[in-house]
PDB file of C-alpha atoms and ligand atoms in Angstrom:
ATOM      1  CA  UNK X   1       8.041  11.441 -29.504  1.00  0.00           C
ATOM      2  CA  UNK X   2       7.265  13.570 -26.460  1.00  0.00           C
ATOM      3  CA  UNK X   3       4.569  12.043 -24.310  1.00  0.00           C
ATOM      4  CA  UNK X   4       3.062  11.586 -20.874  1.00  0.00           C
ATOM      5  CA  UNK X   5       1.448   8.304 -19.905  1.00  0.00           C
ATOM      6  CA  UNK X   6      -0.604   7.807 -16.760  1.00  0.00           C
ATOM      7  CA  UNK X   7       0.160   4.372 -15.332  1.00  0.00           C
ATOM      8  CA  UNK X   8      -2.285   5.142 -12.576  1.00  0.00           C
ATOM      9  CA  UNK X   9      -4.642   7.802 -11.304  1.00  0.00           C
ATOM     10  CA  UNK X  10      -5.357   6.520  -7.787  1.00  0.00           C
ATOM     11  CA  UNK X  11      -4.772   8.736  -4.802  1.00  0.00           C
ATOM     12  CA  UNK X  12      -5.156   8.024  -1.088  1.00  0.00           C
ATOM     13  CA  UNK X  13      -5.191   4.622   0.456  1.00  0.00           C
ATOM     14  CA  UNK X  14      -8.652   3.234  -0.223  1.00  0.00           C
ATOM     15  CA  UNK X  15      -8.648   3.810  -3.959  1.00  0.00           C
ATOM     16  CA  UNK X  16      -5.133   2.337  -4.049  1.00  0.00           C
ATOM     17  CA  UNK X  17      -5.826  -0.629  -1.742  1.00  0.00           C
ATOM     18  CA  UNK X  18      -8.908  -1.659  -3.639  1.00  0.00           C
ATOM     19  CA  UNK X  19      -7.254  -0.758  -6.968  1.00  0.00           C
ATOM     20  CA  UNK X  20     -10.369   1.127  -8.037  1.00  0.00           C
ATOM     21  CA  UNK X  21      -7.848   3.048 -10.065  1.00  0.00           C
ATOM     22  CA  UNK X  22      -4.328   1.889 -10.900  1.00  0.00           C
ATOM     23  CA  UNK X  23      -1.363   3.361  -9.037  1.00  0.00           C
ATOM     24  CA  UNK X  24       1.657   2.921 -11.312  1.00  0.00           C
ATOM     25  CA  UNK X  25       2.816   6.550 -11.543  1.00  0.00           C
ATOM     26  CA  UNK X  26       3.648   8.745 -14.478  1.00  0.00           C
ATOM     27  CA  UNK X  27       5.799   7.800 -17.475  1.00  0.00           C
ATOM     28  CA  UNK X  28       7.310  10.779 -19.259  1.00  0.00           C
ATOM     29  CA  UNK X  29       9.349  10.938 -22.455  1.00  0.00           C
ATOM     30  CA  UNK X  30      10.738  14.355 -23.353  1.00  0.00           C
ATOM     31  CA  UNK X  31      13.537  15.138 -25.790  1.00  0.00           C
ATOM     32  CA  UNK X  32      14.621  11.486 -25.908  1.00  0.00           C
ATOM     33  CA  UNK X  33      14.857  11.294 -22.121  1.00  0.00           C
ATOM     34  CA  UNK X  34      12.496   8.978 -20.274  1.00  0.00           C
ATOM     35  CA  UNK X  35      11.647   9.142 -16.584  1.00  0.00           C
ATOM     36  CA  UNK X  36       9.180   7.448 -14.310  1.00  0.00           C
ATOM     37  CA  UNK X  37       7.648   9.513 -11.520  1.00  0.00           C
ATOM     38  CA  UNK X  38       6.203   7.936  -8.364  1.00  0.00           C
ATOM     39  CA  UNK X  39       6.075   4.210  -9.127  1.00  0.00           C
ATOM     40  CA  UNK X  40       3.300   3.137  -6.769  1.00  0.00           C
ATOM     41  CA  UNK X  41       1.850  -0.375  -6.401  1.00  0.00           C
ATOM     42  CA  UNK X  42       1.594  -2.151  -9.746  1.00  0.00           C
ATOM     43  CA  UNK X  43       3.943   0.146 -11.647  1.00  0.00           C
ATOM     44  CA  UNK X  44       5.925  -2.681 -13.240  1.00  0.00           C
ATOM     45  CA  UNK X  45       2.761  -4.522 -14.224  1.00  0.00           C
ATOM     46  CA  UNK X  46       1.306  -1.358 -15.746  1.00  0.00           C
ATOM     47  CA  UNK X  47       4.455  -0.791 -17.821  1.00  0.00           C
ATOM     48  CA  UNK X  48       4.427  -4.320 -19.162  1.00  0.00           C
ATOM     49  CA  UNK X  49       0.704  -4.416 -19.909  1.00  0.00           C
ATOM     50  CA  UNK X  50       0.590  -0.962 -21.522  1.00  0.00           C
ATOM     51  CA  UNK X  51      -0.317  -0.690 -25.189  1.00  0.00           C
ATOM     52  CA  UNK X  52       2.220  -0.223 -26.637  1.00  0.00           C
ATOM     53  CA  UNK X  53       4.275  -1.934 -23.975  1.00  0.00           C
ATOM     54  CA  UNK X  54       6.675   0.279 -22.023  1.00  0.00           C
ATOM     55  CA  UNK X  55      10.143  -1.145 -21.529  1.00  0.00           C
ATOM     56  CA  UNK X  56      11.636  -0.229 -18.130  1.00  0.00           C
ATOM     57  CA  UNK X  57      15.099  -0.594 -19.699  1.00  0.00           C
ATOM     58  CA  UNK X  58      14.307   2.589 -21.651  1.00  0.00           C
ATOM     59  CA  UNK X  59      14.198   4.607 -18.425  1.00  0.00           C
ATOM     60  CA  UNK X  60      16.936   7.127 -17.786  1.00  0.00           C
ATOM     61  CA  UNK X  61      15.818   7.575 -14.210  1.00  0.00           C
ATOM     62  CA  UNK X  62      13.110   7.553 -11.581  1.00  0.00           C
ATOM     63  CA  UNK X  63      11.844  10.472  -9.517  1.00  0.00           C
ATOM     64  CA  UNK X  64      10.101  10.012  -6.197  1.00  0.00           C
ATOM     65  CA  UNK X  65       8.145  13.029  -4.950  1.00  0.00           C
ATOM     66  CA  UNK X  66       7.797  11.428  -1.511  1.00  0.00           C
ATOM     67  CA  UNK X  67       8.034   8.164   0.375  1.00  0.00           C
ATOM     68  CA  UNK X  68       4.366   7.260   0.824  1.00  0.00           C
ATOM     69  CA  UNK X  69       3.487   3.795  -0.473  1.00  0.00           C
ATOM     70  CA  UNK X  70       1.114   4.953  -3.197  1.00  0.00           C
ATOM     71  CA  UNK X  71       4.141   6.736  -4.727  1.00  0.00           C
ATOM     72  CA  UNK X  72       7.045   4.471  -3.827  1.00  0.00           C
ATOM     73  CA  UNK X  73       5.866   0.869  -3.495  1.00  0.00           C
ATOM     74  CA  UNK X  74       7.435  -0.338  -6.758  1.00  0.00           C
ATOM     75  CA  UNK X  75      10.598   1.784  -6.646  1.00  0.00           C
ATOM     76  CA  UNK X  76      12.888  -1.173  -5.932  1.00  0.00           C
ATOM     77  CA  UNK X  77      11.497  -3.475  -8.602  1.00  0.00           C
ATOM     78  CA  UNK X  78      11.502  -0.584 -11.094  1.00  0.00           C
ATOM     79  CA  UNK X  79      15.175   0.058 -10.364  1.00  0.00           C
ATOM     80  CA  UNK X  80      15.839  -3.615 -10.950  1.00  0.00           C
ATOM     81  CA  UNK X  81      13.824  -3.563 -14.191  1.00  0.00           C
ATOM     82  CA  UNK X  82      15.522  -0.364 -15.388  1.00  0.00           C
ATOM     83  CA  UNK X  83      18.951  -1.913 -14.873  1.00  0.00           C
ATOM     84  CA  UNK X  84      18.170  -5.296 -16.443  1.00  0.00           C
ATOM     85  CA  UNK X  85      18.154  -7.029 -13.088  1.00  0.00           C
ATOM     86  CA  UNK X  86      21.159  -5.068 -11.910  1.00  0.00           C
ATOM     87  CA  UNK X  87      23.365  -6.270 -14.783  1.00  0.00           C
ATOM     88  CA  UNK X  88      23.479  -2.885 -16.494  1.00  0.00           C
ATOM     89  CA  UNK X  89      24.443  -0.139 -14.090  1.00  0.00           C
ATOM     90  CA  UNK X  90      22.472   2.868 -15.250  1.00  0.00           C
ATOM     91  CA  UNK X  91      19.938   5.522 -14.385  1.00  0.00           C
ATOM     92  CA  UNK X  92      19.583   8.241 -11.790  1.00  0.00           C
ATOM     93  CA  UNK X  93      17.165   8.024  -8.889  1.00  0.00           C
ATOM     94  CA  UNK X  94      15.944  11.230  -7.261  1.00  0.00           C
ATOM     95  CA  UNK X  95      14.216  11.071  -3.885  1.00  0.00           C
ATOM     96  CA  UNK X  96      13.782  13.160  -0.733  1.00  0.00           C
ATOM     97  CA  UNK X  97      16.306  12.390   2.018  1.00  0.00           C
ATOM     98  CA  UNK X  98      13.709  10.732   4.241  1.00  0.00           C
ATOM     99  CA  UNK X  99      13.108   8.140   1.521  1.00  0.00           C
ATOM    100  CA  UNK X 100      16.803   7.253   1.689  1.00  0.00           C
ATOM    101  CA  UNK X 101      17.600   7.444   5.397  1.00  0.00           C
ATOM    102  CA  UNK X 102      16.126   6.133   8.638  1.00  0.00           C
ATOM    103  CA  UNK X 103      13.370   3.852   7.413  1.00  0.00           C
ATOM    104  CA  UNK X 104      14.331   3.974   3.728  1.00  0.00           C
ATOM    105  CA  UNK X 105      12.000   2.939   0.925  1.00  0.00           C
ATOM    106  CA  UNK X 106      14.941   2.315  -1.408  1.00  0.00           C
ATOM    107  CA  UNK X 107      16.718  -0.842  -0.309  1.00  0.00           C
ATOM    108  CA  UNK X 108      20.434  -0.536   0.316  1.00  0.00           C
ATOM    109  CA  UNK X 109      21.426  -3.578  -1.703  1.00  0.00           C
ATOM    110  CA  UNK X 110      19.747  -2.186  -4.800  1.00  0.00           C
ATOM    111  CA  UNK X 111      21.446   1.211  -4.696  1.00  0.00           C
ATOM    112  CA  UNK X 112      24.625  -0.024  -6.385  1.00  0.00           C
ATOM    113  CA  UNK X 113      22.629  -0.939  -9.475  1.00  0.00           C
ATOM    114  CA  UNK X 114      22.050   2.675 -10.512  1.00  0.00           C
ATOM    115  CA  UNK X 115      24.502   5.249 -11.763  1.00  0.00           C
ATOM    116  CA  UNK X 116      23.680   7.512  -8.820  1.00  0.00           C
ATOM    117  CA  UNK X 117      21.091   8.565  -6.294  1.00  0.00           C
ATOM    118  CA  UNK X 118      20.443  12.264  -5.778  1.00  0.00           C
ATOM    119  CA  UNK X 119      18.584  13.529  -2.723  1.00  0.00           C
ATOM    120  CA  UNK X 120      15.954  16.139  -3.500  1.00  0.00           C
ATOM    121  CA  UNK X 121      15.864  19.337  -1.522  1.00  0.00           C
ATOM    122  CA  UNK X 122      13.984  22.621  -1.518  1.00  0.00           C
ATOM    123  CA  UNK X 123      15.042  24.937  -4.369  1.00  0.00           C
ATOM    124  CA  UNK X 124      17.014  22.058  -5.930  1.00  0.00           C
ATOM    125  CA  UNK X 125      17.945  22.024  -9.635  1.00  0.00           C
ATOM    126  CA  UNK X 126      18.596  18.708 -11.356  1.00  0.00           C
ATOM    127  CA  UNK X 127      19.478  17.380 -14.770  1.00  0.00           C
ATOM    128  CA  UNK X 128      18.722  14.035 -16.301  1.00  0.00           C
ATOM    129  CA  UNK X 129      19.571  13.353 -19.946  1.00  0.00           C
ATOM    130  CA  UNK X 130      18.221  16.222 -22.034  1.00  0.00           C
ATOM    131  CA  UNK X 131      15.805  17.572 -19.463  1.00  0.00           C
ATOM    132  CA  UNK X 132      16.123  19.520 -16.262  1.00  0.00           C
ATOM    133  CA  UNK X 133      13.800  19.901 -13.352  1.00  0.00           C
ATOM    134  CA  UNK X 134      13.533  21.868 -10.148  1.00  0.00           C
ATOM    135  CA  UNK X 135      11.890  21.365  -6.762  1.00  0.00           C
ATOM    136  CA  UNK X 136      10.990  24.960  -5.862  1.00  0.00           C
ATOM    137  CA  UNK X 137       9.401  24.381  -2.479  1.00  0.00           C
ATOM    138  CA  UNK X 138       8.786  21.687   0.092  1.00  0.00           C
ATOM    139  CA  UNK X 139       5.137  20.751  -0.012  1.00  0.00           C
ATOM    140  CA  UNK X 140       2.888  20.756   3.021  1.00  0.00           C
ATOM    141  CA  UNK X 141       2.505  17.027   3.509  1.00  0.00           C
ATOM    142  CA  UNK X 142       3.200  14.615   6.359  1.00  0.00           C
ATOM    143  CA  UNK X 143       6.554  13.511   4.945  1.00  0.00           C
ATOM    144  CA  UNK X 144       9.249  15.315   2.945  1.00  0.00           C
ATOM    145  CA  UNK X 145       7.570  16.006  -0.399  1.00  0.00           C
ATOM    146  CA  UNK X 146       8.467  18.045  -3.476  1.00  0.00           C
ATOM    147  CA  UNK X 147       6.488  19.234  -6.455  1.00  0.00           C
ATOM    148  CA  UNK X 148       8.329  19.397  -9.792  1.00  0.00           C
ATOM    149  CA  UNK X 149       8.911  21.892 -12.569  1.00  0.00           C
ATOM    150  CA  UNK X 150      10.205  19.922 -15.538  1.00  0.00           C
ATOM    151  CA  UNK X 151      11.823  21.702 -18.429  1.00  0.00           C
ATOM    152  CA  UNK X 152      12.598  20.395 -21.893  1.00  0.00           C
ATOM    153  CA  UNK X 153      13.380  22.259 -25.135  1.00  0.00           C
ATOM    154  CA  UNK X 154       9.777  22.279 -26.280  1.00  0.00           C
ATOM    155  CA  UNK X 155       7.703  21.821 -23.144  1.00  0.00           C
ATOM    156  CA  UNK X 156       7.445  22.817 -19.516  1.00  0.00           C
ATOM    157  CA  UNK X 157       5.495  20.579 -17.190  1.00  0.00           C
ATOM    158  CA  UNK X 158       4.659  21.204 -13.551  1.00  0.00           C
ATOM    159  CA  UNK X 159       3.542  18.521 -11.150  1.00  0.00           C
ATOM    160  CA  UNK X 160       1.780  19.604  -7.993  1.00  0.00           C
ATOM    161  CA  UNK X 161       2.012  16.390  -6.037  1.00  0.00           C
ATOM    162  CA  UNK X 162       0.429  15.633  -2.661  1.00  0.00           C
ATOM    163  CA  UNK X 163       0.186  18.737  -0.517  1.00  0.00           C
ATOM    164  CA  UNK X 164      -2.143  20.750   1.609  1.00  0.00           C
ATOM    165  CA  UNK X 165      -3.023  24.121   0.153  1.00  0.00           C
ATOM    166  CA  UNK X 166      -0.792  26.991   1.214  1.00  0.00           C
ATOM    167  CA  UNK X 167      -0.626  30.644   0.312  1.00  0.00           C
ATOM    168  CA  UNK X 168       1.324  31.213  -2.898  1.00  0.00           C
ATOM    169  CA  UNK X 169       1.292  27.544  -3.911  1.00  0.00           C
ATOM    170  CA  UNK X 170       0.286  28.297  -7.513  1.00  0.00           C
ATOM    171  CA  UNK X 171       3.104  30.806  -7.960  1.00  0.00           C
ATOM    172  CA  UNK X 172       5.762  28.082  -7.723  1.00  0.00           C
ATOM    173  CA  UNK X 173       4.409  25.932 -10.555  1.00  0.00           C
ATOM    174  CA  UNK X 174       4.155  27.728 -13.868  1.00  0.00           C
ATOM    175  CA  UNK X 175       4.551  24.948 -16.443  1.00  0.00           C
ATOM    176  CA  UNK X 176       2.593  25.136 -19.718  1.00  0.00           C
ATOM    177  CA  UNK X 177       1.179  21.798 -18.667  1.00  0.00           C
ATOM    178  CA  UNK X 178       0.065  21.421 -15.079  1.00  0.00           C
ATOM    179  CA  UNK X 179      -0.529  18.005 -13.545  1.00  0.00           C
ATOM    180  CA  UNK X 180      -2.246  18.311 -10.235  1.00  0.00           C
ATOM    181  CA  UNK X 181      -3.043  15.705  -7.583  1.00  0.00           C
ATOM    182  CA  UNK X 182      -6.603  16.259  -6.429  1.00  0.00           C
ATOM    183  CA  UNK X 183      -7.364  13.708  -3.748  1.00  0.00           C
ATOM    184  CA  UNK X 184     -10.351  15.351  -2.090  1.00  0.00           C
ATOM    185  CA  UNK X 185     -13.713  16.381  -3.455  1.00  0.00           C
ATOM    186  CA  UNK X 186     -14.434  18.479  -0.362  1.00  0.00           C
ATOM    187  CA  UNK X 187     -11.927  20.169   1.911  1.00  0.00           C
ATOM    188  CA  UNK X 188     -10.912  18.261   5.051  1.00  0.00           C
ATOM    189  CA  UNK X 189      -8.771  20.351   7.359  1.00  0.00           C
ATOM    190  CA  UNK X 190      -7.029  17.378   8.995  1.00  0.00           C
ATOM    191  CA  UNK X 191      -5.898  15.868   5.697  1.00  0.00           C
ATOM    192  CA  UNK X 192      -2.891  17.342   3.952  1.00  0.00           C
ATOM    193  CA  UNK X 193      -4.182  17.039   0.407  1.00  0.00           C
ATOM    194  CA  UNK X 194      -5.688  19.406  -2.126  1.00  0.00           C
ATOM    195  CA  UNK X 195      -9.422  19.476  -2.616  1.00  0.00           C
ATOM    196  CA  UNK X 196     -11.211  20.352  -5.822  1.00  0.00           C
ATOM    197  CA  UNK X 197     -11.913  23.953  -4.819  1.00  0.00           C
ATOM    198  CA  UNK X 198      -8.215  24.547  -4.109  1.00  0.00           C
ATOM    199  CA  UNK X 199      -7.201  22.940  -7.404  1.00  0.00           C
ATOM    200  CA  UNK X 200      -9.666  25.234  -9.166  1.00  0.00           C
ATOM    201  CA  UNK X 201      -8.068  28.256  -7.487  1.00  0.00           C
ATOM    202  CA  UNK X 202      -4.604  27.158  -8.656  1.00  0.00           C
ATOM    203  CA  UNK X 203      -5.802  26.661 -12.248  1.00  0.00           C
ATOM    204  CA  UNK X 204      -7.566  30.035 -12.193  1.00  0.00           C
ATOM    205  CA  UNK X 205      -4.400  31.713 -10.877  1.00  0.00           C
ATOM    206  CA  UNK X 206      -1.978  30.115 -13.368  1.00  0.00           C
ATOM    207  CA  UNK X 207      -4.111  29.439 -16.447  1.00  0.00           C
ATOM    208  CA  UNK X 208      -1.815  26.707 -17.802  1.00  0.00           C
ATOM    209  CA  UNK X 209      -2.233  25.720 -21.462  1.00  0.00           C
ATOM    210  CA  UNK X 210      -3.362  22.327 -20.280  1.00  0.00           C
ATOM    211  CA  UNK X 211      -4.240  21.070 -16.808  1.00  0.00           C
ATOM    212  CA  UNK X 212      -4.546  17.369 -16.027  1.00  0.00           C
ATOM    213  CA  UNK X 213      -6.243  16.322 -12.802  1.00  0.00           C
ATOM    214  CA  UNK X 214      -5.125  13.012 -11.297  1.00  0.00           C
ATOM    215  CA  UNK X 215      -4.529  11.056  -8.042  1.00  0.00           C
ATOM    216  CA  UNK X 216      -8.171  10.795  -7.087  1.00  0.00           C
ATOM    217  CA  UNK X 217      -9.530   9.797  -3.692  1.00  0.00           C
ATOM    218  CA  UNK X 218     -12.753   7.871  -3.279  1.00  0.00           C
ATOM    219  CA  UNK X 219     -15.185  10.782  -3.412  1.00  0.00           C
ATOM    220  CA  UNK X 220     -13.456  12.248  -6.447  1.00  0.00           C
ATOM    221  CA  UNK X 221     -13.750   8.896  -8.249  1.00  0.00           C
ATOM    222  CA  UNK X 222     -17.448   8.696  -7.355  1.00  0.00           C
ATOM    223  CA  UNK X 223     -18.043  12.244  -8.571  1.00  0.00           C
ATOM    224  CA  UNK X 224     -16.649  11.297 -12.011  1.00  0.00           C
ATOM    225  CA  UNK X 225     -13.446  13.258 -12.639  1.00  0.00           C
ATOM    226  CA  UNK X 226     -14.148  13.461 -16.396  1.00  0.00           C
ATOM    227  CA  UNK X 227     -17.320  15.406 -15.750  1.00  0.00           C
ATOM    228  CA  UNK X 228     -15.606  17.616 -13.186  1.00  0.00           C
ATOM    229  CA  UNK X 229     -12.820  18.450 -15.642  1.00  0.00           C
ATOM    230  CA  UNK X 230     -15.347  19.358 -18.321  1.00  0.00           C
ATOM    231  CA  UNK X 231     -17.167  21.708 -15.958  1.00  0.00           C
ATOM    232  CA  UNK X 232     -13.905  23.327 -14.873  1.00  0.00           C
ATOM    233  CA  UNK X 233     -12.873  23.864 -18.500  1.00  0.00           C
ATOM    234  CA  UNK X 234     -16.116  25.687 -19.217  1.00  0.00           C
ATOM    235  CA  UNK X 235     -16.079  27.702 -16.021  1.00  0.00           C
ATOM    236  CA  UNK X 236     -12.463  28.852 -16.273  1.00  0.00           C
ATOM    237  CA  UNK X 237     -12.123  28.962 -20.061  1.00  0.00           C
ATOM    238  CA  UNK X 238      -8.994  26.798 -20.063  1.00  0.00           C
ATOM    239  CA  UNK X 239      -8.288  23.182 -21.038  1.00  0.00           C
ATOM    240  CA  UNK X 240      -8.711  20.786 -18.137  1.00  0.00           C
ATOM    241  CA  UNK X 241      -8.594  17.010 -18.490  1.00  0.00           C
ATOM    242  CA  UNK X 242      -9.082  14.253 -15.965  1.00  0.00           C
ATOM    243  CA  UNK X 243      -6.464  11.525 -16.254  1.00  0.00           C
ATOM    244  CA  UNK X 244      -7.626   7.966 -16.904  1.00  0.00           C
ATOM    245  CA  UNK X 245      -5.606   4.855 -16.223  1.00  0.00           C
ATOM    246  CA  UNK X 246      -3.418   4.185 -19.244  1.00  0.00           C
ATOM    247  CA  UNK X 247      -4.130   7.589 -20.807  1.00  0.00           C
ATOM    248  CA  UNK X 248      -1.314   8.798 -23.013  1.00  0.00           C
ATOM    249  CA  UNK X 249      -0.902  12.354 -24.207  1.00  0.00           C
ATOM    250  CA  UNK X 250       1.251  13.116 -27.204  1.00  0.00           C
ATOM    251  CA  UNK X 251       2.661  16.509 -26.435  1.00  0.00           C
ATOM    252  CA  UNK X 252       3.801  17.629 -29.865  1.00  0.00           C
ATOM    253  CA  UNK X 253       0.334  17.704 -31.372  1.00  0.00           C
ATOM    254  CA  UNK X 254      -1.181  19.338 -28.300  1.00  0.00           C
ATOM    255  CA  UNK X 255      -1.198  22.999 -29.284  1.00  0.00           C
ATOM    256  CA  UNK X 256      -1.718  22.651 -33.033  1.00  0.00           C
TER     257      UNK X 256
HETATM  258 ZN1   ZN F 301      -0.441  10.118  -2.709  1.00  0.00          ZN
END
């Protein structure tokens, strides 16, 4: 079964710190390959308390879009859980170089537990199991950050992770399904995150078959993302959903 499960929809520190929304990342199964993207605080707990329960041992790998805590906090414990406590060497971990060097978020002692670690770079192309993905451009964010274009036999999924808006942004992410991190309700020039207006522009430019808004900051949460998504769908004439904690989407029945 091909599916996406949102183990969290929190973005920015206050929503994460107060756990107004969960912050466990994104679980993705495509063509019998399973990956976890951005395991933030509580990722392991969210896997184990999911209905049905998600078994970290089923993971083929973990992808980190960037090193910030709301994306990386549980990376070490998820590696340990994926590898049965380090007793089964398996899985590939993908992360930007600055998550691996200097002040690394992936502990050195844990690195031997996985099959390999691949640094992400701009214009990179990667394969894991039956799926491939690319990192077309470095995002405009405080630390090294990459959005993803994920390709499987039956689906293409783009993830626009944390970034400030920049000219041409939409043109790099043409998946049938677009997942977009919308932290801000209103634009704030000092904060390198997308606001709702910018997300709307991207959706209008690309017209994906399905857009899912996620990674909400405080004002987005207060403004009720479900309502916002409904309004955007009507205004733009395309399908837009707001992710909810624990929301699963079965991809094969999506376009029927
Ligand atoms: Zn974030």
